[in-house]
XYZ file of C-alpha atoms in Angstrom:
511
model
C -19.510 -19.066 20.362
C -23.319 -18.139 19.250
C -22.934 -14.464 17.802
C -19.269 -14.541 17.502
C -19.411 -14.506 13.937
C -17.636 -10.631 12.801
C -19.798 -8.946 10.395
C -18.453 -5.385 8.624
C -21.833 -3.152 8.866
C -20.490 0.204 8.258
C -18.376 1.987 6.087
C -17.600 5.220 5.259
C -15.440 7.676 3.206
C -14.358 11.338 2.911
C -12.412 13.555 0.540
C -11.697 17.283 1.255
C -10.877 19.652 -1.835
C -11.660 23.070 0.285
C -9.510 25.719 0.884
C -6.260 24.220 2.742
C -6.105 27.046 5.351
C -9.593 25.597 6.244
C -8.786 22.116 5.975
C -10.401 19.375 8.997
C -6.853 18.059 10.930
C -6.211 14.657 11.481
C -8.477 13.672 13.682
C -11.178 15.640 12.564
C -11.111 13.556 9.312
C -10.902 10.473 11.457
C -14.143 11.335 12.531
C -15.994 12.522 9.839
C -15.154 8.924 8.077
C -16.485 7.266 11.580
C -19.539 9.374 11.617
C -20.240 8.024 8.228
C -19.533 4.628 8.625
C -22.119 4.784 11.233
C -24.558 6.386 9.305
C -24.111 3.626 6.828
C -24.666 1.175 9.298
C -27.485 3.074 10.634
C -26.358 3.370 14.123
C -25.891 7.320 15.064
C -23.589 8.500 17.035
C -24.625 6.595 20.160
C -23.871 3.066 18.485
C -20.406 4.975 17.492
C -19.929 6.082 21.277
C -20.258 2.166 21.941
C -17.397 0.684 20.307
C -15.486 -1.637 22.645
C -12.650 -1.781 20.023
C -10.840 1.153 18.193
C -7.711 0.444 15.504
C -6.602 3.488 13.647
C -4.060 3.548 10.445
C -1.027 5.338 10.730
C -0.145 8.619 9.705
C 2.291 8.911 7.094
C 3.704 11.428 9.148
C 4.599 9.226 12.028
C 6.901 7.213 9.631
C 10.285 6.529 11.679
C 12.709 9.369 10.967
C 10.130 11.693 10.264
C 9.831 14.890 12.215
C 6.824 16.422 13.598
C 6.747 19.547 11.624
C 2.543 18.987 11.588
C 1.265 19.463 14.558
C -1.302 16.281 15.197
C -2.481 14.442 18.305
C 0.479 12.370 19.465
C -2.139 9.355 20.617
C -4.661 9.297 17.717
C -6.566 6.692 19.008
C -7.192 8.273 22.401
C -8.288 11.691 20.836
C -10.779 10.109 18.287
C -12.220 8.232 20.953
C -12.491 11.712 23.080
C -14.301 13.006 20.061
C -17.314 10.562 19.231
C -17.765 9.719 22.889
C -16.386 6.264 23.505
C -13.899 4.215 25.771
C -12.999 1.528 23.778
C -11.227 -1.444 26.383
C -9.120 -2.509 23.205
C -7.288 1.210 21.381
C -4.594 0.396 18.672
C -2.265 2.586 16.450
C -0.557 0.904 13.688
C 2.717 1.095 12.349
C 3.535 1.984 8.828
C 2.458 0.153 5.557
C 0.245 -0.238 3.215
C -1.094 -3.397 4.298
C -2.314 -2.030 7.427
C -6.504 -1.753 6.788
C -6.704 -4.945 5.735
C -4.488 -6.286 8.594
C -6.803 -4.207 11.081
C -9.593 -6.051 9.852
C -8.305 -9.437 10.247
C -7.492 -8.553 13.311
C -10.612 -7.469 14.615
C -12.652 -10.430 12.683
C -10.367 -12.649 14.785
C -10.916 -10.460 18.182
C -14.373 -10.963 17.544
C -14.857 -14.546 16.884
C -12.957 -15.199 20.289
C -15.125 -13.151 21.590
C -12.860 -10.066 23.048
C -14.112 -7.808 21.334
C -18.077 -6.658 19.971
C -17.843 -3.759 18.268
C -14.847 -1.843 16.594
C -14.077 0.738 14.138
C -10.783 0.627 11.677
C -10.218 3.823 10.463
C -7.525 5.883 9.343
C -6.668 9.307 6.944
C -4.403 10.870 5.349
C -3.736 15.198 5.091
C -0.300 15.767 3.555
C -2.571 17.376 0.656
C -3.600 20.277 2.869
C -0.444 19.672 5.654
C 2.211 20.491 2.240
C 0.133 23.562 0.990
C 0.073 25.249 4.669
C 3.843 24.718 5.308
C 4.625 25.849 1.745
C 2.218 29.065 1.317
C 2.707 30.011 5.200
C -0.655 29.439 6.482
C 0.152 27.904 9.672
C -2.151 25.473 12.074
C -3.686 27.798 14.272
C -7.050 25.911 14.127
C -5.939 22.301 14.140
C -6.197 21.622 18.168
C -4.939 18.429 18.291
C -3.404 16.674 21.541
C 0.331 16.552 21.253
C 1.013 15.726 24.647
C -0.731 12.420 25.482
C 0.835 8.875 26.119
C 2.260 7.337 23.052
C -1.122 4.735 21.688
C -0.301 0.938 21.758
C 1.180 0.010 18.390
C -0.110 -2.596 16.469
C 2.081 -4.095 13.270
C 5.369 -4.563 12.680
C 7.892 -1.612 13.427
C 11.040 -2.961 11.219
C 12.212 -0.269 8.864
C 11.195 -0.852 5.435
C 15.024 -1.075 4.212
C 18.457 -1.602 5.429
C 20.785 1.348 6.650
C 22.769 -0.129 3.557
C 20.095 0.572 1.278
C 18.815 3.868 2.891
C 22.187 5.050 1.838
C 21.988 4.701 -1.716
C 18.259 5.934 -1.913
C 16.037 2.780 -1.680
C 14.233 4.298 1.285
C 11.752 6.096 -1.311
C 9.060 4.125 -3.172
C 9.462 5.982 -5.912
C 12.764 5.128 -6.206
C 12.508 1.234 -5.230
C 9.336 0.353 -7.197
C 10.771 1.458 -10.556
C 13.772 -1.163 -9.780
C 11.011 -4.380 -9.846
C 9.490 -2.793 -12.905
C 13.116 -3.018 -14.910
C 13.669 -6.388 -14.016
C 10.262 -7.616 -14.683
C 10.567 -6.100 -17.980
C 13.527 -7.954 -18.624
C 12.818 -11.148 -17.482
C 9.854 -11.155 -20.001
C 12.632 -10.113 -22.473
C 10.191 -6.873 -23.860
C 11.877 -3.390 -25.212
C 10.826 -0.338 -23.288
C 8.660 1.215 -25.767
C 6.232 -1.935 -25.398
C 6.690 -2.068 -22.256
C 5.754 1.805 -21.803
C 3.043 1.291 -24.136
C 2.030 -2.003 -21.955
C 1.961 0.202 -18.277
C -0.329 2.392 -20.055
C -2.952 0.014 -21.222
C -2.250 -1.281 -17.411
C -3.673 1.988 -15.794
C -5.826 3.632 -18.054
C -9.174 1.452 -17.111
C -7.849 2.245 -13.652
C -8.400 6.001 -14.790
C -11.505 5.100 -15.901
C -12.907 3.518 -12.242
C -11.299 6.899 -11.066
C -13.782 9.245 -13.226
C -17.109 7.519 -11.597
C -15.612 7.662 -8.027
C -16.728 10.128 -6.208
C -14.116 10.353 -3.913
C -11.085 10.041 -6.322
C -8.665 12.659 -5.951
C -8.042 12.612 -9.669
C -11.766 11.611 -11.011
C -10.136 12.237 -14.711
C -10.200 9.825 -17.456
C -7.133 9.042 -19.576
C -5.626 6.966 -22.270
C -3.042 4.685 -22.083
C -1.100 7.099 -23.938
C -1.444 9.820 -21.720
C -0.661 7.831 -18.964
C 3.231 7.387 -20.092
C 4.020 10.235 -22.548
C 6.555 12.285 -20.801
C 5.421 16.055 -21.200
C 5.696 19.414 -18.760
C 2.640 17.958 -16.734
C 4.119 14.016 -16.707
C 7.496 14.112 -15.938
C 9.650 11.342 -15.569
C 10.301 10.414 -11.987
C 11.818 6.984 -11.548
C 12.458 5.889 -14.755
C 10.396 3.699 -16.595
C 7.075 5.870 -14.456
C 5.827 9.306 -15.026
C 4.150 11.003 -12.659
C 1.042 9.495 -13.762
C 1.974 6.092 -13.204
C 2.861 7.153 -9.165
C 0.670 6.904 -6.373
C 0.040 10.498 -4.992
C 0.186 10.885 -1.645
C -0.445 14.364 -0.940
C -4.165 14.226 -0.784
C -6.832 14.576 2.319
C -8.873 11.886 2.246
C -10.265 9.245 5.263
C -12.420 5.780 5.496
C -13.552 3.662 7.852
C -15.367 0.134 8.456
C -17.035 -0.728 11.878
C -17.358 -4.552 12.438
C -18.803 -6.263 14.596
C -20.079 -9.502 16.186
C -23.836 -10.570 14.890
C -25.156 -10.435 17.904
C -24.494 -6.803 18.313
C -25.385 -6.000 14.509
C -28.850 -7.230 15.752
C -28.883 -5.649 18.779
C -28.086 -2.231 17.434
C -30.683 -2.974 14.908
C -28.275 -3.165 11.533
C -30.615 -4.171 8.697
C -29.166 -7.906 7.429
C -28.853 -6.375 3.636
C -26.054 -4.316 5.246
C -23.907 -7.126 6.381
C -20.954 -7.870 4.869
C -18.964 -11.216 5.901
C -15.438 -11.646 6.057
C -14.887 -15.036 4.602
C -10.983 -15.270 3.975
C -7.977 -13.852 4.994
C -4.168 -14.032 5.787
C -0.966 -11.907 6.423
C 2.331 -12.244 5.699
C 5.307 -10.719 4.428
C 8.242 -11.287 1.993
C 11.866 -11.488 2.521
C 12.232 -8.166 4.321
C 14.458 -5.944 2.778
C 14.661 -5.765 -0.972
C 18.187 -7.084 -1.079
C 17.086 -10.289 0.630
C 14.427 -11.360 -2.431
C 14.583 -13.828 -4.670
C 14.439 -11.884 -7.300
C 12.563 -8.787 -7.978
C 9.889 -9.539 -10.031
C 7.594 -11.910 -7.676
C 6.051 -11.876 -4.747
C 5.330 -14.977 -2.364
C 3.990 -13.491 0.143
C 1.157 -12.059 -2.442
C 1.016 -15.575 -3.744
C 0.870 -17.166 -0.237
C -1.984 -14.833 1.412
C -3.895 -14.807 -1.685
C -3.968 -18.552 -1.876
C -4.848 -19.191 1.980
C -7.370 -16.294 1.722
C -9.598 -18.066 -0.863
C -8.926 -21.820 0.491
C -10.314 -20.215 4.210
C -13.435 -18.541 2.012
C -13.532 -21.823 -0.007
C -14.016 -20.269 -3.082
C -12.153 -20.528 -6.038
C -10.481 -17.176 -8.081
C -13.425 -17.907 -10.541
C -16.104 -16.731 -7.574
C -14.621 -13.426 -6.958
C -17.062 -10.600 -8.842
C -15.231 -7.475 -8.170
C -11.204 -7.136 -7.273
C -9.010 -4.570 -5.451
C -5.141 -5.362 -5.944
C -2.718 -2.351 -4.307
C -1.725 -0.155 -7.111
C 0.643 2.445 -5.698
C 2.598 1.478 -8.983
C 1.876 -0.960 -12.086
C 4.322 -3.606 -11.100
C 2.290 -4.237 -7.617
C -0.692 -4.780 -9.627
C 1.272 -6.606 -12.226
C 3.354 -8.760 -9.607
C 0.142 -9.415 -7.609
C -1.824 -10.402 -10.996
C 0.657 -12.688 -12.047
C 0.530 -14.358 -8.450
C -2.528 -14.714 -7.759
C -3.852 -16.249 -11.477
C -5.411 -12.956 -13.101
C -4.927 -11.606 -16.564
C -3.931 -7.881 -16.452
C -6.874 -7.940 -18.796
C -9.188 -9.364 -16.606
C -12.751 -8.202 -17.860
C -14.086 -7.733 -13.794
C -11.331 -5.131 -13.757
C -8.400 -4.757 -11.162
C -9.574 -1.489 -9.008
C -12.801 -0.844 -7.332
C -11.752 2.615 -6.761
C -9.588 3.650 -9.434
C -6.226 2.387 -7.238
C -3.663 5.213 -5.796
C -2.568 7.168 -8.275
C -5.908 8.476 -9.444
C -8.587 7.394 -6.327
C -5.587 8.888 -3.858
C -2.797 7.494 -2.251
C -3.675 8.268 1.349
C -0.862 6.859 3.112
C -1.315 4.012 5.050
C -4.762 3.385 4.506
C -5.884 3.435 0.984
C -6.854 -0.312 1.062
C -9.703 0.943 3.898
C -10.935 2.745 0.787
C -11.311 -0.244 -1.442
C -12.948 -2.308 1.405
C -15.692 0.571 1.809
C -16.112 0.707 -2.131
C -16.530 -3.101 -1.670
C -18.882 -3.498 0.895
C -21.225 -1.097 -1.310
C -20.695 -2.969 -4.076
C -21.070 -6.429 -2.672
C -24.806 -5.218 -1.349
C -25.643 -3.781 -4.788
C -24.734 -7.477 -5.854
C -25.982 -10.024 -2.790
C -23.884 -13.820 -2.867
C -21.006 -11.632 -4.955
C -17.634 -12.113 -3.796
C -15.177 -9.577 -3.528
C -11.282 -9.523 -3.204
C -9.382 -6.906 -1.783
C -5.048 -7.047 -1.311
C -3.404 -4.949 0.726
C 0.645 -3.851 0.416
C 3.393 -2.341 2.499
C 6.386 -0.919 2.231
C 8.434 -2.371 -0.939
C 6.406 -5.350 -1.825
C 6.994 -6.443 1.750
C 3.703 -6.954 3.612
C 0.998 -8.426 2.161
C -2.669 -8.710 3.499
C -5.811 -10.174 1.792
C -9.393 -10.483 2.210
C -12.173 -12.170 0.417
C -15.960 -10.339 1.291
C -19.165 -11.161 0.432
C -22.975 -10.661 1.886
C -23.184 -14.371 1.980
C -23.100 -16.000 5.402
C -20.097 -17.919 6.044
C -20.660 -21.747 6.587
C -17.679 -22.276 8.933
C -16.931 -20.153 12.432
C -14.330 -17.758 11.555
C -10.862 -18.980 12.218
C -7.635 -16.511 11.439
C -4.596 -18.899 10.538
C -1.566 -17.930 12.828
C 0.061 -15.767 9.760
C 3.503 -17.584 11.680
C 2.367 -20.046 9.494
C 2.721 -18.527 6.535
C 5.769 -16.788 7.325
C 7.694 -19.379 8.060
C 7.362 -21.046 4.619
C 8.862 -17.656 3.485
C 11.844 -16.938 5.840
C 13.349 -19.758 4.721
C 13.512 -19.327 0.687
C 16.572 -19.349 -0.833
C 17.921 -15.953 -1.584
C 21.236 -14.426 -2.937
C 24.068 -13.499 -0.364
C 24.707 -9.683 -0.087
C 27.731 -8.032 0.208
C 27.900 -4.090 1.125
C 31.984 -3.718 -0.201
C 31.352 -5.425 -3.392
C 35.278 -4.915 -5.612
C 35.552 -5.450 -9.048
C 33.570 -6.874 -12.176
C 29.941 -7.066 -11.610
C 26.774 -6.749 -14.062
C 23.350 -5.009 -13.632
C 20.272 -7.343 -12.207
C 17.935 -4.321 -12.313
C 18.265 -0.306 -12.164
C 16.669 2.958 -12.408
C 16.976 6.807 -13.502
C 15.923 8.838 -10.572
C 14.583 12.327 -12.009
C 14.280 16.028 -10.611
C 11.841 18.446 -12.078
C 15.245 19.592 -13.744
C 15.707 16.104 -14.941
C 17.753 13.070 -14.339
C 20.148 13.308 -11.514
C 20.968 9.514 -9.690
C 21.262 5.993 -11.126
C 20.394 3.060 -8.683
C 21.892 -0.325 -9.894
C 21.253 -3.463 -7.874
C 23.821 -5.704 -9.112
C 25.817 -8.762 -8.507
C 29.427 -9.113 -8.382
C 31.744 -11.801 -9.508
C 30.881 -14.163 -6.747
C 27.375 -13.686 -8.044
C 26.445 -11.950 -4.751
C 23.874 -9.049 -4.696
C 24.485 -5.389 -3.973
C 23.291 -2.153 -3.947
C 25.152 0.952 -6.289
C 25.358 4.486 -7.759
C 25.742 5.043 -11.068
C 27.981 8.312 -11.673
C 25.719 10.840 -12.477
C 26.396 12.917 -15.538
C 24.405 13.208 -18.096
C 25.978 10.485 -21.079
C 25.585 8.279 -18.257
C 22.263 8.541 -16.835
C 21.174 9.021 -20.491
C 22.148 5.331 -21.709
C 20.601 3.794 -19.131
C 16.725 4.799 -20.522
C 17.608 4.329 -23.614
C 18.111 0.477 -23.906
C 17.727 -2.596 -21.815
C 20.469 -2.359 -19.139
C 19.947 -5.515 -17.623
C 22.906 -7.840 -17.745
C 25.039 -4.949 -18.736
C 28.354 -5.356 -17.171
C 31.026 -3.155 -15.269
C 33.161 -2.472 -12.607
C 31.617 -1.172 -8.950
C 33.825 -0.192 -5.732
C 33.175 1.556 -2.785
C 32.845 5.618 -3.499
C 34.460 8.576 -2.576
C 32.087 9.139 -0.053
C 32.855 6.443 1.835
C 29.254 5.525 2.210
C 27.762 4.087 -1.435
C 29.133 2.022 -4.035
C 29.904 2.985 -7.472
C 29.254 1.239 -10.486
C 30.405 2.324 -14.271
C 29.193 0.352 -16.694
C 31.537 -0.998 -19.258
């Protein structure tokens, strides 16, 4: 179809560090990034009132399980569209994960080239920065008038739970205590102590720091050294052992972005100057064996290997095109998993971040990876033909999502691959059998210290018992204990694990 080819031609970001009892609510930070994504794009607010299509990231706070202690429009979608004017025929909310931006985008590339939809905005933010200091100081939400009583929004995404009940249970609901549990066993699969390992997470993130300090919207625009980054201190205690704080993505900021795409025909008709266009060329979706027990092991990703892969062969480029890269960094062994899948040195002179990655740009939920497609499409027009790649994460290494950019017209129409295609090369992997009453001898595959302000206070082993199937444990918690297990490789260690006292988790004590 003539004009059916989906262009990106706006994109805009925000970052509040005011006062928190005068902080913008949800959807007033929703629309601030909207308003400047059309600015960018040089449309107004009238082009903005146009959109046909609307797809906003969810809200951390709309996580299942979570309560509505923050009062927030209960249909995002609907009020944002109330607020800049429009009546989109095509209004999406997504559900949780890190993957989601990028995912939106493919999504509405692929609306467009079929030609259901002209013009959309993808947008999402994130206010737990502001939300956590009202609750905590008392400052209540007097001024946030948000709409909590519309029709739920259409969904858009996948709703399964990040982990099992099983798993929930013995704490692997929590990034930061999941993530730290593919960092171990990466670690030891490469067969390196924990001091060079530390040492090696530091020289990781500290050029990410680096990207931070000349972002103007990082949370944390602060530059450090690697050996700042992993010295435990006061200020950088240990969380989920091997990361300090510094080496977690921080959610707790108040920060939103936004990209408005749309078909070339409209770009032209609303009068978008061609240097602003930014193409779409690759992309894919899919996600890994679903819960954490299922993997293959927990130090690769296909699914980052797989949409990486399809991305570039749709762009038809090679990895030695791409100019400027974006892999999820909510913690070094997603950018160290996704380097080693995709081809990339962690060393990589074009650099990893655009943006400075989570833990320093911000964490913002759901829809960080809308920031690093805004900081692309700037970059790619400072740099016309570039190419740009941008990966996209959710959950626990679950859901990945990819796109390849550049200002460079595409010489094919735009055609999304079913990601069913994709997906079913992963469900059917091989994978270890899991048992949830493992009895007996067993030995560690990976583990972690889980850590308090106080200090430590739970070990997580995933294990496998003498039938060499996989399971999910409790260390017991006193101090010798959780002690030994950051002080030397505990991989391969071996034990005995049974169900606890609680009648809930297992138990393992290592031998």
């Amino acid at each position: 179809m003539v004009g059916a080819t989906p262009v990106l031609i706006g994109a805009g970001q925000f970052t509040y560090r005011g006062d928190p009892a005068a902080s913008p609510s949800p959807v007033a930070l929703l629309k601030i990034a909207a308003e400047r994504a059309a600015a960018d794009a040089g449309i107004g607010a009238k082009g903005l009132a146009g959109i046909d299509g609307l797809a906003v990231a969810g809200f951390t706070i709309d996580a299942p399980g979570s309560t509505r202690t923050v009062p927030h429009s209960s249909n995002p979608p609907a009020s944002l569209a109330k607020e800049i004017g429009a009546a989109p025929g095509w209004a999406v909310y997504s559900h949780m994960g890190g993957n989601t931006p990028q995912q939106l985008v493919n999504v509405i590339a692929e609306r467009i080239a079929r030609g259901e939809t002209e013009l959309a905005l993808a947008v999402g933010a994130e206010f737990l920065g502001s939300a956590v200091k009202r609750l905590t100081k008392g400052l209540g939400f007097d001024d946030w008038h948000e709409d909590e009583d519309l029709p739920e929004p259409e969904r858009i995404g996948d709703p399964r739970s990040g982990v099992s009940p099983y798993e929930a249970r013995h704490g692997l609901n929590r990034p930061i205590n999941t993530y730290p549990l593919f960092e171990n066993a990466l670690r030891a699969r490469d067969r390196r102590s924990i001091a060079d390992h530390q040492a090696r997470l530091g020289r990781l993130f500290a050029p990410f720091t680096k990207v931070a300090a000349g972002n103007p919207e990082a949370w944390f625009p602060v530059e450090r050294t690697a050996e700042e980054l992993v010295a435990v201190s006061e200020k950088n205690r240990m969380v989920g052992f091997p990361y300090p704080k510094l080496l977690n993505a921080i959610m707790e900021v108040d920060q939103s972005a936004g990209v408005i795409v749309a078909s070339e025909k409209k770009a032209r008709e609303l009068g978008v100057p061609e240097d602003k266009w930014v193409y779409l060329h690759g992309c894919a979706d899919a996600a890994d064996l679903w819960f954490p027990l299922d993997r293959q092991n927990f130090y690769s990703s296909p699914a980052m290997r797989l949409t990486g892969q399809r991305a570039l062969e749709m762009a038809r480029v090679g990895l030695d095109r791409i100019d400027f890269i974006d892999l999820y960094s909510c913690f070094p062994v997603a950018v160290e998993v996704g380097a080693e899948e995709l081809g990339l040195a962690l060393d990589d002179p074009r650099g990893l971040t655009v943006t400075g990655g989570l833990p320093y740009a911000g964490g913002p939920g759901n829809n960080y990876a809308m920031h690093s497609i805004a900081v692309m499409a700037r970059k790619l027009r400072a740099k016309p033909g570039a190419y740009g790649l941008v990966t996209a994460n959710g959950w626990y290494l679950t859901k990945q999502s990819t796109g390849i950019y550049s200002t460079t017209r595409p010489n094919a129409p735009f055609e999304r691959q079913d990601p069913g295609v994709l997906q079913r090369q992963i469900d059917v992997l091989p994978h270890p059998a899991v048992t949830e009453t493992p009895q007996g001898a067993a030995r560690i595959e990976t583990y972690t210290v889980v850590h308090r302000r106080e200090g430590p206070f739970m070990g997580i082993v995933i294990g496998r018992d003498e039938a060499d199937r996989r399971f999910v444990a409790h260390t017991p918690n006193d101090a010798a204990t959780l002690a030994a297990l950051e002080q030397g490789e505990q991989v391969g260690r071996t034990g005995r694990v049974a169900p606890a006292q609680d009648g809930q988790t297992n138990l393992f004590v290592p031998d």
